[in-house]
Amino acid sequence: MIELEGVPELIDPVMVAAFEGWNDAGDAASAAVAHLDREWKGEVFAALDAEDYYDFQVNRPTVWLDGGVRKITWPTTRLSVVRIGGEKPRDLVLVRGIEPSMRWRSFCNELLGFAHELGVELVVILGALLGDTPHTRPVPVSGVTSDSDLARTMDLEETKYEGPTGIVGILQEACTHAGVPAVSLWAAVPHYVSQPPNPKATLALLNRLEDLIDLRIPLGELPEDARAWQLGVDQLAAEDSEVAEYVQTLEEARDTAELPEASGEAIAREFERYLRRRDGGGPAAGPQGHATESGEPAPYLRDTPGGRTRPPLTQRPESGSGQDTGTDAEDQDRDRESGSEDGSGASNTPESTDAPDASGSSDAEDSSED
């Protein structure tokens, strides 16, 4: 039996977990949980026994000096709790660690024991994978679950993946068999710039988590970090013509595939987030501005390696856009006689709008194993 001393009774707790390693491209997922822990000053209340789950030749301990005294930090998984105030206070149980080397079933059972004792209502596991996605576009974030009812009620994809999996997939299935609602959120990281950190992908995961559990998350300096990251990759890509050409190919493929995704629902979700950040309780996003649904600071969506402008998404004309403008026949005759035409380039079609990325359109775990 797991005994939790010193942990208060939690309010509508949600467990958010991420693990370094195979399921954490660009360290995006583990950095997201670390951000939550840092912003809300989480207090560690439990740590799993490292001897039970880790091969220390794979994940080595580290030695450090504390006032001249040598100490050792062992690789493990730690649990902390944060309380979020406001009109509707709730608690998060944060699980942050390294993908275990052995005894995965026991590892998941131990985490589920904590979830049961704490009364966790939902488990959200964050992951990141390498994909054929351009760094100049919003980061795709897919939400998947093994629970068909949960997929329906929370607008998620029901996973159909078959093949090798990591601790994210194992923990999600363990939750499902234990009757604990569980969701996995996967961010796609460009495979050609996979080295950590990737603050843009971290920001995307936090924004999707914010929507999933209806919670306002303080972003701190992440929007600025995401901007600096993208500008840095832009510069590197611009210096290599082959990379710039490859990125352009990915951009064209992405834009073509996602034209139907510029939906009113996606725009409405982005507007709701904007209202939350403007009027909601808790810390504001700060002078950096709010992020888009897929985790990209709005002013930076058009940066590309070669300085090209992002092709705008086509928007259908609004009803009535082809109605008579009120120009009478005499005015038209005068225009023809004087040889003048409207050269402003304006039309009755509204300007194209960069809609936020509507993520969750594919089986994320399937992509993670490709």
mmCIF file with all atom_site columns, C-alpha atoms in Angstrom, residues 7-8 11 23 66-67 82 86 130 193 247 258 284 292 328 338 342 362:
data_model
loop_
_atom_site.group_PDB
_atom_site.id
_atom_site.type_symbol
_atom_site.label_atom_id
_atom_site.label_alt_id
_atom_site.label_comp_id
_atom_site.label_asym_id
_atom_site.label_entity_id
_atom_site.label_seq_id
_atom_site.pdbx_PDB_ins_code
_atom_site.Cartn_x
_atom_site.Cartn_y
_atom_site.Cartn_z
_atom_site.occupancy
_atom_site.B_iso_or_equiv
_atom_site.pdbx_formal_charge
_atom_site.auth_seq_id
_atom_site.auth_comp_id
_atom_site.auth_asym_id
_atom_site.auth_atom_id
_atom_site.pdbx_PDB_model_num
ATOM 1  C CA . VAL A 1 7   ? 0.088   15.449 0.796   1.00 0.00 ? 7   VAL A CA 1
ATOM 2  C CA . PRO A 1 8   ? -3.183  17.368 1.255   1.00 0.00 ? 8   PRO A CA 1
ATOM 3  C CA . ILE A 1 11  ? -9.022  19.045 -5.829  1.00 0.00 ? 11  ILE A CA 1
ATOM 4  C CA . ASN A 1 23  ? 9.399   9.299  -26.520 1.00 0.00 ? 23  ASN A CA 1
ATOM 5  C CA . ASP A 1 66  ? 27.129  20.701 -2.214  1.00 0.00 ? 66  ASP A CA 1
ATOM 6  C CA . GLY A 1 67  ? 29.203  23.013 -0.016  1.00 0.00 ? 67  GLY A CA 1
ATOM 7  C CA . VAL A 1 82  ? 1.003   21.839 -7.642  1.00 0.00 ? 82  VAL A CA 1
ATOM 8  C CA . GLY A 1 86  ? -8.451  30.983 -9.214  1.00 0.00 ? 86  GLY A CA 1
ATOM 9  C CA . LEU A 1 130 ? 10.407  13.127 -35.139 1.00 0.00 ? 130 LEU A CA 1
ATOM 10 C CA . VAL A 1 193 ? 16.584  19.812 -36.382 1.00 0.00 ? 193 VAL A CA 1
ATOM 11 C CA . VAL A 1 247 ? 12.110  22.940 -46.108 1.00 0.00 ? 247 VAL A CA 1
ATOM 12 C CA . GLU A 1 258 ? -4.046  21.285 -44.302 1.00 0.00 ? 258 GLU A CA 1
ATOM 13 C CA . ALA A 1 284 ? -0.780  36.540 -17.803 1.00 0.00 ? 284 ALA A CA 1
ATOM 14 C CA . THR A 1 292 ? -1.289  30.011 -31.239 1.00 0.00 ? 292 THR A CA 1
ATOM 15 C CA . ASP A 1 328 ? -24.538 52.456 -61.832 1.00 0.00 ? 328 ASP A CA 1
ATOM 16 C CA . SER A 1 338 ? -11.571 57.402 -69.421 1.00 0.00 ? 338 SER A CA 1
ATOM 17 C CA . ASP A 1 342 ? -9.670  49.531 -60.368 1.00 0.00 ? 342 ASP A CA 1
ATOM 18 C CA . SER A 1 362 ? -3.436  11.383 -37.365 1.00 0.00 ? 362 SER A CA 1
#
